[in-house]
Amino acid sequence: EPEVTQTPSHQVTQMGQEVILRCVPISNHLYFYWYRQILGQKVEFLVSFYNNEISEKSEIFDDQFSVERPDGSNFTLKIRSTKLEDSAMYFCASTSGLGLINYGYTFGSGTRLTVV
Amino acid sequence: GENVEQHPSTLSVQEGDSAVIKCTYSDSASNYFPWYKQELGKGPQLIIDIRSNVGEKKDQRIAVTLNKTAKHFSLHITETQPEDSAVYFCAARGPGNQFYFGTGTSLTVIP
């Protein structure tokens, strides 16, 4: 079964450092997403990406965040200057999004980001 | 924006019994409601979904019901098994292209 692959599985970084989280969505999917889950809390939307541009973003997704699809397979989330409160599990997801009906996402296994 | 509430936060059932998890949503424009199962160390996995033009959907031991008027939907798991133990999340697709998740229900099936 096709999978969304995320690397690394766990990243520890110093506060103020830049991090890049990587994702390989399912190959024929068109919509890509980043969500985060702070420990013990709900999964929160960060950003959606379609046709090589951001289609929606939440208030969490401020100027410190950026996304990129540098080639035909990877989808990255960059945090420019990490803060302690950025510590969370970050999930990438993709969907085929056929027509006007969005199908359920396929999530990756997540990257646990720990900012120290 | 959309607000999704989920209850209960924890649920323990004996193996073979049924489990019910309930969610409410606030935005009447929401039209798609998936349920996800998250096992330890893994990402959420879609287990069943329902669209707003349908009142009930069933897939083997799992069923979901939707009451659009009351703006609530429920997950029903029958004949529970230990491998059903996980955290379950409901979600609602809002007016945009994003999902709003509930806070999760930690289900424990006791053998």
Short mmCIF file of C-alpha atoms in Angstrom, two decimals:
data_model
loop_
_atom_site.label_atom_id
_atom_site.label_comp_id
_atom_site.label_asym_id
_atom_site.label_seq_id
_atom_site.Cartn_x
_atom_site.Cartn_y
_atom_site.Cartn_z
CA GLU A 1 0.00 0.00 0.00
CA PRO A 2 1.37 3.46 -0.88
CA GLU A 3 2.81 5.39 2.03
CA VAL A 4 3.76 8.92 2.92
CA THR A 5 7.36 8.85 4.10
CA GLN A 6 8.78 11.35 6.57
CA THR A 7 12.37 11.90 7.62
CA PRO A 8 13.86 12.14 10.12
CA SER A 9 11.67 10.34 12.63
CA HIS A 10 13.13 12.37 15.47
CA GLN A 11 15.07 15.64 15.40
CA VAL A 12 16.59 17.52 18.30
CA THR A 13 17.65 21.09 17.68
CA GLN A 14 18.90 24.08 19.61
CA MET A 15 16.54 26.99 20.04
CA GLY A 16 17.10 29.53 17.28
CA GLN A 17 18.36 26.98 14.79
CA GLU A 18 16.75 26.23 11.45
CA VAL A 19 15.23 22.82 10.80
CA ILE A 20 13.93 21.20 7.66
CA LEU A 21 11.44 18.37 7.91
CA ARG A 22 11.14 16.19 4.86
CA CYS A 23 8.24 14.31 3.35
CA VAL A 24 7.71 12.18 0.29
CA PRO A 25 3.97 12.16 -0.48
CA ILE A 26 2.22 9.44 -2.42
CA SER A 27 3.27 9.80 -6.03
CA ASN A 28 -0.09 10.47 -7.70
CA HIS A 29 -1.43 12.74 -4.97
CA LEU A 30 -1.97 16.39 -5.71
CA TYR A 31 -2.62 18.02 -2.33
CA PHE A 32 -0.04 18.16 0.42
CA TYR A 33 -0.35 19.19 4.03
CA TRP A 34 1.57 19.75 7.20
CA TYR A 35 -0.05 19.28 10.59
CA ARG A 36 1.44 19.30 14.03
CA GLN A 37 0.50 17.64 17.30
CA ILE A 38 1.83 19.00 20.55
CA LEU A 39 2.10 16.21 23.09
CA GLY A 40 -1.32 15.34 24.47
CA GLN A 41 -3.15 17.84 22.30
CA LYS A 42 -5.15 17.69 19.12
CA VAL A 43 -3.74 17.55 15.62
CA GLU A 44 -3.57 21.11 14.24
CA PHE A 45 -3.52 22.26 10.66
CA LEU A 46 -0.49 24.24 9.52
CA VAL A 47 -0.59 24.55 5.75
CA SER A 48 -1.93 23.06 2.54
CA PHE A 49 -0.10 23.09 -0.77
CA TYR A 50 -1.42 22.55 -4.25
CA ASN A 51 -0.10 23.28 -7.71
CA ASN A 52 3.22 24.48 -6.31
CA GLU A 53 1.78 27.09 -4.03
CA ILE A 54 0.26 27.45 -0.61
CA SER A 55 -3.51 27.18 -0.81
CA GLU A 56 -4.29 27.71 2.87
CA LYS A 57 -2.41 28.30 6.07
CA SER A 58 -3.35 28.64 9.71
CA GLU A 59 -2.39 31.37 12.14
CA ILE A 60 0.26 29.01 13.50
CA PHE A 61 2.04 29.13 10.14
CA ASP A 62 3.77 32.48 10.59
CA ASP A 63 6.80 33.97 8.86
CA GLN A 64 9.09 31.48 10.60
CA PHE A 65 7.56 28.66 8.58
CA SER A 66 7.88 27.90 4.90
CA VAL A 67 7.12 24.98 2.64
CA GLU A 68 8.64 23.89 -0.60
CA ARG A 69 8.31 21.18 -3.19
CA PRO A 70 11.86 21.32 -4.54
CA ASP A 71 11.39 18.47 -6.99
CA GLY A 72 8.69 16.09 -8.14
CA SER A 73 8.75 13.96 -5.03
CA ASN A 74 9.77 15.85 -1.88
CA PHE A 75 7.70 18.25 0.20
CA THR A 76 9.54 20.11 2.96
CA LEU A 77 8.64 22.20 5.99
CA LYS A 78 11.26 24.67 7.16
CA ILE A 79 11.26 26.42 10.50
CA ARG A 80 13.75 29.28 10.32
CA SER A 81 14.42 30.01 13.97
CA THR A 82 12.99 27.36 16.23
CA LYS A 83 11.36 28.16 19.55
CA LEU A 84 10.74 25.88 22.49
CA GLU A 85 7.04 25.88 21.71
CA ASP A 86 7.73 24.43 18.26
CA SER A 87 8.42 21.11 19.96
CA ALA A 88 5.78 18.76 18.60
CA MET A 89 5.11 15.87 16.29
CA TYR A 90 4.88 17.12 12.72
CA PHE A 91 2.80 15.13 10.28
CA CYS A 92 2.87 15.35 6.54
CA ALA A 93 -0.21 14.21 4.64
CA SER A 94 -1.33 13.95 1.07
CA THR A 95 -4.52 13.27 -0.79
CA SER A 96 -5.50 12.80 -4.38
CA GLY A 97 -8.25 15.40 -3.98
CA LEU A 98 -10.08 14.25 -7.08
CA GLY A 99 -12.75 16.64 -8.23
CA LEU A 100 -14.40 18.72 -5.57
CA ILE A 101 -14.43 15.95 -2.99
CA ASN A 102 -11.44 15.62 -0.72
CA TYR A 103 -10.72 12.10 0.26
CA GLY A 104 -9.24 11.26 3.61
CA TYR A 105 -5.60 12.06 4.05
CA THR A 106 -2.82 9.56 4.09
CA PHE A 107 -0.55 10.62 6.92
CA GLY A 108 3.12 9.94 7.34
CA SER A 109 4.48 8.51 10.58
CA GLY A 110 5.59 11.94 11.70
CA THR A 111 8.76 13.70 12.77
CA ARG A 112 9.14 14.37 16.46
CA LEU A 113 10.84 17.75 16.79
CA THR A 114 12.39 18.59 20.14
CA VAL A 115 13.71 22.10 20.62
CA VAL A 116 16.10 22.49 23.54
CA GLY B 1 -13.74 28.63 12.15
CA GLU B 2 -14.84 25.07 12.70
CA ASN B 3 -14.68 23.63 16.23
CA VAL B 4 -14.75 19.88 16.76
CA GLU B 5 -15.39 18.43 20.20
CA GLN B 6 -14.80 14.77 21.00
CA HIS B 7 -15.91 12.58 23.90
CA PRO B 8 -14.87 10.67 25.87
CA SER B 9 -11.16 11.35 26.16
CA THR B 10 -10.54 7.84 27.48
CA LEU B 11 -12.59 4.68 27.10
CA SER B 12 -12.02 1.19 28.44
CA VAL B 13 -14.11 -1.74 27.29
CA GLN B 14 -13.98 -5.49 27.71
CA GLU B 15 -12.99 -7.49 24.68
CA GLY B 16 -16.11 -8.30 22.68
CA ASP B 17 -18.07 -5.30 23.89
CA SER B 18 -18.91 -2.27 21.78
CA ALA B 19 -17.24 1.13 21.90
CA VAL B 20 -18.83 4.41 20.93
CA ILE B 21 -17.01 7.70 20.43
CA LYS B 22 -18.93 10.90 19.80
CA CYS B 23 -18.02 14.16 18.11
CA THR B 24 -19.78 17.43 17.51
CA TYR B 25 -18.92 20.15 15.04
CA SER B 26 -19.90 23.77 14.77
CA ASP B 27 -19.87 24.70 11.09
CA SER B 28 -22.94 23.54 9.21
CA ALA B 29 -20.99 23.93 5.96
CA SER B 30 -18.72 21.00 6.87
CA ASN B 31 -19.41 18.15 4.49
CA TYR B 32 -16.89 15.40 5.12
CA PHE B 33 -16.07 13.60 8.35
CA PRO B 34 -13.21 11.10 8.56
CA TRP B 35 -12.14 9.03 11.54
CA TYR B 36 -8.51 8.24 12.20
CA LYS B 37 -6.81 5.62 14.32
CA GLN B 38 -3.40 6.45 15.73
CA GLU B 39 -1.21 3.77 17.20
CA LEU B 40 1.78 4.56 19.33
CA GLY B 41 4.62 6.05 17.31
CA LYS B 42 2.65 6.13 14.08
CA GLY B 43 0.74 8.68 12.09
CA PRO B 44 -3.07 8.78 12.06
CA GLN B 45 -4.59 6.21 9.74
CA LEU B 46 -7.95 6.70 8.06
CA ILE B 47 -10.34 3.96 9.11
CA ILE B 48 -13.72 5.19 7.91
CA ASP B 49 -15.33 8.36 6.63
CA ILE B 50 -18.76 9.73 5.92
CA ARG B 51 -20.04 12.50 3.69
CA SER B 52 -22.82 14.88 4.59
CA ASN B 53 -25.30 13.34 2.15
CA VAL B 54 -25.18 10.02 4.02
CA GLY B 55 -26.53 9.22 7.48
CA GLU B 56 -24.68 6.01 8.19
CA LYS B 57 -21.82 3.97 6.83
CA LYS B 58 -20.56 0.58 7.90
CA ASP B 59 -17.38 -1.35 7.24
CA GLN B 60 -17.28 -4.71 8.99
CA ARG B 61 -17.03 -4.00 12.72
CA ILE B 62 -16.81 -0.24 12.31
CA ALA B 63 -19.70 2.10 11.63
CA VAL B 64 -20.13 5.85 11.59
CA THR B 65 -23.37 7.78 11.95
CA LEU B 66 -23.99 11.42 11.11
CA ASN B 67 -26.76 13.70 12.29
CA LYS B 68 -26.47 16.89 10.25
CA THR B 69 -29.28 18.65 12.07
CA ALA B 70 -27.68 18.16 15.45
CA LYS B 71 -24.16 18.50 13.98
CA HIS B 72 -22.81 15.37 15.56
CA PHE B 73 -21.29 12.15 14.33
CA SER B 74 -20.25 8.97 16.09
CA LEU B 75 -17.91 6.04 15.64
CA HIS B 76 -19.16 2.61 16.65
CA ILE B 77 -16.83 -0.36 17.02
CA THR B 78 -18.51 -3.70 17.68
CA GLU B 79 -16.96 -6.91 18.96
CA THR B 80 -13.87 -5.04 20.08
CA GLN B 81 -10.49 -6.75 20.01
CA PRO B 82 -7.24 -5.89 21.81
CA GLU B 83 -5.77 -4.64 18.53
CA ASP B 84 -8.47 -1.96 18.45
CA SER B 85 -6.64 -0.28 21.34
CA ALA B 86 -5.37 3.07 20.04
CA VAL B 87 -6.17 6.76 19.99
CA TYR B 88 -9.08 7.64 17.73
CA PHE B 89 -9.57 11.08 16.22
CA CYS B 90 -12.61 12.47 14.52
CA ALA B 91 -12.27 15.30 12.03
CA ALA B 92 -14.44 17.62 10.00
CA ARG B 93 -13.56 19.28 6.76
CA GLY B 94 -14.30 22.94 7.05
CA PRO B 95 -15.15 25.44 4.31
CA GLY B 96 -11.57 25.43 3.10
CA ASN B 97 -9.28 22.58 2.25
CA GLN B 98 -8.26 21.67 5.78
CA PHE B 99 -9.45 19.34 8.49
CA TYR B 100 -10.29 20.21 12.06
CA PHE B 101 -9.55 17.42 14.48
CA GLY B 102 -11.09 16.43 17.75
CA THR B 103 -8.95 16.02 20.84
CA GLY B 104 -8.79 12.25 20.54
CA THR B 105 -10.12 9.27 22.47
CA SER B 106 -7.74 6.75 23.96
CA LEU B 107 -9.47 3.39 23.63
CA THR B 108 -8.28 0.42 25.68
CA VAL B 109 -9.73 -3.00 25.01
CA ILE B 110 -9.22 -5.27 27.98
CA PRO B 111 -8.67 -8.93 27.07
#
